[in-house]
Structures are given as C-alpha cells and as structure tokens.
Coordinates of N, CA and C in Angstrom, one line a residue:
M1 N -11.2 -38.8 16.5 CA -10.6 -37.9 15.5 C -10.8 -36.5 15.8
P2 N -9.8 -35.6 15.9 CA -10.0 -34.2 16.2 C -10.6 -33.5 15.1
L3 N -11.4 -32.5 15.5 CA -12.1 -31.7 14.5 C -11.2 -30.6 13.9
T4 N -10.1 -30.3 14.5 CA -9.2 -29.3 14.0 C -7.9 -29.9 13.5
R5 N -7.1 -29.2 12.8 CA -5.8 -29.6 12.4 C -4.8 -28.5 12.6
D6 N -3.6 -28.9 12.4 CA -2.5 -27.9 12.6 C -2.6 -26.8 11.6
Y7 N -2.3 -25.6 12.0 CA -2.4 -24.4 11.1 C -1.4 -24.6 10.0
K8 N -0.2 -25.0 10.3 CA 0.8 -25.1 9.2 C 0.4 -26.2 8.2
E9 N -0.2 -27.2 8.6 CA -0.7 -28.3 7.7 C -1.7 -27.7 6.7
G10 N -2.6 -26.9 7.2 CA -3.6 -26.2 6.4 C -3.0 -25.3 5.4
V11 N -2.0 -24.5 5.8 CA -1.4 -23.5 4.9 C -0.6 -24.3 3.8
L12 N 0.1 -25.3 4.3 CA 0.9 -26.1 3.3 C 0.0 -26.8 2.2
E13 N -1.2 -27.2 2.7 CA -2.1 -27.8 1.7 C -2.6 -26.8 0.8
R14 N -3.0 -25.6 1.3 CA -3.5 -24.6 0.4 C -2.4 -24.1 -0.6
L15 N -1.2 -24.1 -0.2 CA -0.1 -23.7 -1.0 C 0.1 -24.7 -2.2
A16 N -0.1 -25.9 -1.9 CA 0.1 -26.9 -2.9 C -1.0 -27.0 -3.9
T17 N -2.2 -26.6 -3.5 CA -3.4 -26.7 -4.3 C -3.9 -25.4 -5.0
R18 N -3.5 -24.3 -4.4 CA -4.0 -23.0 -5.0 C -2.9 -22.1 -5.4
P19 N -2.6 -21.9 -6.7 CA -1.5 -21.1 -7.1 C -1.6 -19.6 -6.7
G20 N -2.8 -19.1 -6.7 CA -3.1 -17.7 -6.3 C -2.7 -17.5 -4.9
F21 N -3.0 -18.5 -4.0 CA -2.7 -18.4 -2.6 C -1.1 -18.4 -2.4
A22 N -0.5 -19.2 -3.2 CA 1.0 -19.3 -3.1 C 1.6 -17.9 -3.5
A23 N 1.1 -17.3 -4.6 CA 1.7 -16.0 -5.0 C 1.4 -14.9 -3.9
A24 N 0.2 -15.0 -3.3 CA -0.1 -14.0 -2.3 C 0.7 -14.2 -1.1
L25 N 1.0 -15.4 -0.7 CA 1.9 -15.7 0.5 C 3.3 -15.2 0.2
L26 N 3.8 -15.5 -1.0 CA 5.1 -15.0 -1.3 C 5.2 -13.4 -1.2
R27 N 4.2 -12.8 -1.7 CA 4.1 -11.3 -1.6 C 4.1 -10.9 -0.2
E28 N 3.3 -11.5 0.7 CA 3.2 -11.2 2.1 C 4.5 -11.3 2.8
G29 N 5.2 -12.4 2.5 CA 6.5 -12.7 3.1 C 7.5 -11.6 2.7
V30 N 7.6 -11.2 1.5 CA 8.5 -10.1 1.1 C 8.0 -8.8 1.7
D31 N 6.7 -8.5 1.7 CA 6.2 -7.3 2.4 C 6.6 -7.2 3.8
A32 N 6.6 -8.3 4.5 CA 7.0 -8.4 5.9 C 8.4 -8.0 6.1
L33 N 9.3 -8.6 5.2 CA 10.7 -8.3 5.3 C 10.9 -6.8 5.0
L34 N 10.2 -6.2 4.0 CA 10.4 -4.8 3.7 C 9.9 -3.9 4.8
N35 N 9.0 -4.4 5.6 CA 8.4 -3.5 6.7 C 9.2 -3.7 8.0
G36 N 10.3 -4.5 7.9 CA 11.1 -4.6 9.1 C 10.7 -5.8 10.0
E37 N 9.8 -6.6 9.6 CA 9.3 -7.7 10.4 C 10.1 -9.0 10.0
L38 N 11.3 -9.0 10.3 CA 12.2 -10.1 9.8 C 11.8 -11.5 10.3
E39 N 11.4 -11.7 11.5 CA 11.0 -13.0 12.0 C 9.8 -13.5 11.2
I40 N 8.8 -12.6 11.0 CA 7.6 -13.0 10.3 C 7.9 -13.3 8.9
G41 N 8.7 -12.5 8.2 CA 9.0 -12.7 6.8 C 9.8 -13.9 6.6
K42 N 10.7 -14.2 7.5 CA 11.5 -15.5 7.3 C 10.6 -16.7 7.5
G43 N 9.7 -16.6 8.5 CA 8.8 -17.8 8.7 C 7.9 -18.0 7.5
V44 N 7.3 -16.9 6.9 CA 6.4 -17.1 5.8 C 7.2 -17.6 4.6
L45 N 8.4 -17.1 4.3 CA 9.2 -17.6 3.2 C 9.6 -19.1 3.4
R46 N 9.9 -19.5 4.7 CA 10.3 -20.8 5.0 C 9.1 -21.8 4.7
D47 N 7.9 -21.4 5.1 CA 6.7 -22.2 4.8 C 6.4 -22.3 3.3
Y48 N 6.6 -21.1 2.6 CA 6.4 -21.1 1.2 C 7.4 -22.0 0.5
I49 N 8.6 -22.0 0.9 CA 9.6 -22.9 0.2 C 9.3 -24.3 0.4
K50 N 9.0 -24.7 1.7 CA 8.6 -26.1 2.0 C 7.5 -26.6 1.1
A51 N 6.5 -25.8 0.9 CA 5.3 -26.2 0.2 C 5.5 -26.2 -1.3
T52 N 6.3 -25.3 -1.9 CA 6.4 -25.2 -3.3 C 7.6 -25.9 -3.9
M53 N 8.8 -25.3 -3.9 CA 9.9 -25.9 -4.6 C 10.8 -26.7 -3.7
G54 N 10.8 -26.5 -2.4 CA 11.7 -27.2 -1.5 C 13.1 -26.6 -1.4
F55 N 13.8 -26.9 -0.3 CA 15.1 -26.3 -0.1 C 16.2 -26.9 -1.0
E56 N 16.0 -28.1 -1.5 CA 17.0 -28.7 -2.4 C 17.0 -28.0 -3.7
A57 N 15.8 -27.8 -4.3 CA 15.7 -27.2 -5.6 C 16.1 -25.7 -5.5
L58 N 15.8 -25.1 -4.4 CA 16.2 -23.7 -4.2 C 17.7 -23.6 -4.1
S59 N 18.3 -24.6 -3.4 CA 19.8 -24.6 -3.3 C 20.4 -24.7 -4.7
K60 N 19.9 -25.5 -5.6 CA 20.4 -25.6 -6.9 C 20.3 -24.3 -7.7
E61 N 19.1 -23.6 -7.5 CA 18.8 -22.4 -8.2 C 19.7 -21.2 -7.7
T62 N 20.0 -21.2 -6.4 CA 20.7 -20.0 -5.9 C 22.2 -20.3 -5.7
G63 N 22.6 -21.5 -5.6 CA 24.0 -21.9 -5.4 C 24.4 -21.8 -3.9
I64 N 23.4 -21.7 -3.0 CA 23.6 -21.7 -1.6 C 23.2 -23.1 -1.1
P65 N 24.1 -23.7 -0.2 CA 23.7 -25.0 0.3 C 22.4 -25.0 1.0
S66 N 21.7 -26.1 0.9 CA 20.3 -26.2 1.5 C 20.3 -26.1 3.0
K67 N 21.4 -26.6 3.6 CA 21.5 -26.5 5.1 C 21.6 -25.0 5.5
S68 N 22.4 -24.2 4.7 CA 22.6 -22.8 5.0 C 21.2 -22.1 4.8
L69 N 20.5 -22.5 3.7 CA 19.2 -21.8 3.5 C 18.2 -22.1 4.7
M70 N 18.2 -23.3 5.1 CA 17.4 -23.6 6.3 C 17.8 -22.8 7.5
R71 N 19.1 -22.7 7.7 CA 19.6 -22.0 8.9 C 19.3 -20.5 8.8
M72 N 19.5 -19.9 7.6 CA 19.3 -18.5 7.5 C 17.8 -18.1 7.6
L73 N 16.9 -19.0 7.2 CA 15.5 -18.7 7.4 C 14.9 -19.3 8.6
G74 N 15.7 -19.9 9.5 CA 15.2 -20.4 10.8 C 15.0 -19.3 11.8
R75 N 14.6 -19.6 13.0 CA 14.3 -18.6 14.0 C 15.5 -17.8 14.4
A76 N 16.6 -18.4 14.5 CA 17.9 -17.7 14.9 C 18.7 -17.3 13.8
G77 N 18.2 -17.5 12.6 CA 19.0 -17.1 11.4 C 19.1 -15.6 11.2
N78 N 20.2 -15.2 10.6 CA 20.5 -13.8 10.3 C 21.0 -13.8 8.9
P79 N 20.1 -13.7 7.9 CA 20.5 -13.8 6.5 C 21.2 -12.6 6.0
Q80 N 22.3 -12.7 5.2 CA 22.9 -11.6 4.5 C 22.0 -11.1 3.4
A81 N 22.1 -9.8 3.1 CA 21.2 -9.2 2.1 C 21.4 -9.9 0.8
S82 N 22.6 -10.3 0.4 CA 22.9 -10.9 -0.9 C 22.2 -12.2 -1.0
N83 N 22.3 -13.0 0.1 CA 21.6 -14.3 0.1 C 20.1 -14.2 0.1
L84 N 19.6 -13.2 0.8 CA 18.1 -13.1 0.9 C 17.6 -12.6 -0.4
F85 N 18.3 -11.7 -1.1 CA 17.8 -11.3 -2.4 C 17.9 -12.4 -3.5
A86 N 18.9 -13.2 -3.3 CA 19.1 -14.4 -4.3 C 17.9 -15.3 -4.1
V87 N 17.5 -15.6 -2.8 CA 16.4 -16.4 -2.5 C 15.1 -15.8 -3.1
I88 N 14.9 -14.5 -2.8 CA 13.6 -13.9 -3.3 C 13.6 -13.9 -4.8
G89 N 14.7 -13.7 -5.5 CA 14.7 -13.7 -7.0 C 14.4 -15.1 -7.5
A90 N 14.9 -16.2 -6.8 CA 14.7 -17.5 -7.3 C 13.2 -17.9 -7.0
L91 N 12.6 -17.4 -5.9 CA 11.2 -17.7 -5.6 C 10.3 -17.0 -6.6
Q92 N 10.7 -15.8 -7.0 CA 9.9 -15.1 -8.0 C 9.9 -15.8 -9.4
R93 N 11.1 -16.3 -9.8 CA 11.2 -17.0 -11.0 C 10.4 -18.3 -11.0
H94 N 10.4 -19.0 -9.9 CA 9.7 -20.3 -9.8 C 8.2 -20.0 -9.8
A95 N 7.8 -18.9 -9.1 CA 6.3 -18.7 -9.1 C 5.8 -18.0 -10.4
G96 N 6.7 -17.5 -11.2 CA 6.3 -16.9 -12.4 C 5.7 -15.5 -12.2
I97 N 6.1 -14.8 -11.1 CA 5.7 -13.5 -10.8 C 6.9 -12.6 -10.6
E98 N 6.6 -11.3 -10.7 CA 7.6 -10.3 -10.5 C 7.1 -9.3 -9.5
L99 N 7.8 -9.1 -8.4 CA 7.3 -8.2 -7.4 C 8.0 -6.8 -7.6
H100 N 7.3 -5.8 -7.4 CA 7.8 -4.4 -7.6 C 7.4 -3.6 -6.3
L101 N 8.3 -2.6 -6.1 CA 8.0 -1.6 -5.1 C 7.2 -0.5 -5.7
A102 N 6.2 0.1 -5.0 CA 5.5 1.2 -5.5 C 5.5 2.3 -4.5
E103 N 5.6 3.5 -5.0 CA 5.5 4.6 -4.0 C 4.1 4.9 -3.7
L104 N 3.8 5.1 -2.4 CA 2.5 5.4 -2.0 C 2.3 6.9 -2.0
P105 N 1.1 7.4 -2.4 CA 0.9 8.8 -2.3 C 1.0 9.3 -0.8
P106 N 1.4 10.5 -0.6 CA 1.4 11.0 0.8 C 0.0 11.0 1.4
P107 N 0.0 10.7 2.7 CA -1.4 10.7 3.3 C -2.0 12.0 3.2
A108 N -3.3 12.0 3.0 CA -4.1 13.3 2.9 C -4.2 13.9 4.3
K109 N -4.0 15.2 4.2 CA -4.1 15.9 5.5 C -5.5 16.0 5.9
V110 N -5.7 15.7 7.2 CA -7.1 15.8 7.7 C -7.2 17.2 8.3
R111 N -8.2 17.9 7.8 CA -8.4 19.2 8.3 C -9.5 19.2 9.4
A112 N -9.1 19.8 10.5 CA -10.0 19.8 11.6 C -11.2 20.7 11.3
K113 N -12.3 20.3 11.8 CA -13.5 21.1 11.6 C -13.5 22.3 12.5
K114 N -13.9 23.5 12.0 CA -14.0 24.6 12.8 C -15.2 24.5 13.7
R115 N -15.0 24.7 15.0 CA -16.1 24.6 15.9 C -16.6 26.0 16.2
K116 N -17.9 26.0 16.4 CA -18.5 27.3 16.8 C -18.1 27.6 18.2
P117 N -17.9 28.9 18.5 CA -17.6 29.2 19.9 C -18.7 28.9 20.8
F118 N -18.4 28.5 22.0 CA -19.4 28.1 23.0 C -20.1 29.4 23.5
R119 N -21.4 29.3 23.4 CA -22.3 30.4 23.9 C -23.1 29.8 25.0
P120 N -23.1 30.5 26.2 CA -24.0 30.0 27.2 C -25.4 30.2 26.8
P121 N -26.3 29.4 27.3 CA -27.7 29.6 26.9 C -28.2 31.0 27.4
R122 N -29.2 31.5 26.7 CA -29.8 32.7 27.1 C -30.4 32.6 28.5
G123 N -30.4 33.7 29.2 CA -31.0 33.7 30.5 C -32.5 33.5 30.4
Q124 N -33.0 32.6 31.1 CA -34.4 32.3 31.1 C -34.9 32.4 32.6
N125 N -36.1 32.8 32.7 CA -36.7 32.9 34.0 C -37.1 31.5 34.4
I126 N -36.3 30.9 35.4 CA -36.6 29.6 35.8 C -37.3 29.7 37.2
R127 N -38.5 29.1 37.3 CA -39.2 29.1 38.5 C -39.2 27.8 39.2
Y128 N -38.8 27.8 40.4 CA -38.8 26.6 41.1 C -40.1 26.5 41.9
P129 N -40.6 25.3 42.2 CA -41.8 25.2 42.9 C -41.6 25.7 44.4
E130 N -42.6 26.2 44.9 CA -42.5 26.7 46.3 C -42.3 25.5 47.2
S131 N -41.4 25.7 48.2 CA -41.1 24.7 49.1 C -41.9 24.9 50.4
S132 N -42.5 23.9 50.9 CA -43.3 24.0 52.1 C -42.4 23.9 53.3
G133 N -41.1 23.6 53.1 CA -40.2 23.5 54.2 C -40.1 22.1 54.7
A134 N -40.8 21.1 54.0 CA -40.7 19.7 54.4 C -39.3 19.2 54.3
A135 N -38.7 19.6 53.2 CA -37.3 19.1 52.9 C -36.4 19.6 54.0
H136 N -36.5 20.8 54.4 CA -35.6 21.4 55.4 C -35.9 20.7 56.7
G137 N -37.1 20.4 57.0 CA -37.5 19.7 58.3 C -37.0 18.3 58.3
A138 N -36.9 17.7 57.1 CA -36.5 16.3 57.1 C -35.0 16.1 57.5
L139 N -34.2 17.2 57.4 CA -32.8 17.1 57.7 C -32.6 17.4 59.2
R140 N -33.6 17.5 59.9 CA -33.5 17.8 61.4 C -33.9 16.5 62.1
E141 N -33.2 16.3 63.1 CA -33.5 15.1 63.9 C -33.6 15.4 65.4
A142 N -34.6 15.3 65.9 CA -34.8 15.5 67.4 C -33.9 16.6 67.9
G143 N -34.1 17.8 67.3 CA -33.4 19.0 67.8 C -31.9 19.0 67.4
R144 N -31.5 18.2 66.5 CA -30.1 18.2 66.0 C -30.1 18.5 64.5
A145 N -29.4 19.4 64.0 CA -29.3 19.8 62.6 C -28.1 19.1 62.0
F146 N -28.3 18.6 60.7 CA -27.2 18.0 60.0 C -26.5 19.1 59.2
K147 N -25.2 18.9 59.1 CA -24.4 19.9 58.3 C -24.0 19.2 57.0
R148 N -23.9 20.0 56.0 CA -23.4 19.5 54.8 C -21.9 19.3 54.9
G149 N -21.4 18.2 54.4 CA -19.9 18.0 54.6 C -19.3 17.4 53.5

C-alpha cells in the first residue's frame, strides 16, 4: 500500500469535508482568473465544481449544458466572459458567499537612506618591520633573478 495519494484526491476530500476550505478554494480560483492566470483559475474552478455541486447541478443553475461547462473549464477551453461570470455567480450562491473586489492602497514609497560621503581614513604613520633582505634573496636562483609578470 503506497504511503502517498494523488494530490487531487486529497483536495477533493478536503473540499467535501471542510466548508471553509471550499470557500477559500473558490476565492483562490476567482483571484487567479482576475490576475490573468486563466489556466490555473479554470483548473481550480473545475476541481471545486467536481467536489461540491457537480457539473449537472451547475448546468441546471446556469442554463449552460454540462458538456459545454466541462469543455470551457478544460485545458483547451476558452470561456466567454458571460458564461464565466454565470458560473462564478452560481458557485457563489451555492457556497453561500459573496466575493467582492477591493481597491488596494498604493504601495508605500521606499525612501533611500542617505549615506554619509566616503572619507578616506586619516593618514597614519605605518611602520613596516625592517627587512633583512631574506625575501629579496629568496627570489633569486643561482644567479638568475625572477621578474614579476
């Protein structure tokens, strides 16, 4: 027996048992449509319909044949706005919720922090240790000097 199950099976089970989840999924589907994510929105609405009222009951509610509803919410479907809004209206009535658009406040302007001008460090007397010439002698090899390159 596998330890995992199909994602859609889990979603459909939650939709059938948790009304709050169903309302949230309907809201997400409509949000996806409004944000221009047509494929995602259609998929979410299709799953929602399958788990809640079914395409036959939705067909009676909207007056659109169930086969047409399945086609328009399918992967290759291209729903007309009038049909899509009829479906959303019927789903809202069935769920007992009413979805509204709300205007978001404009994003707050982020003000850049003023940076202090760069100042080079004060001149300090830096003393290097006296060299005995060992380092210079290490770069010589049997009468041959190495050049930096």
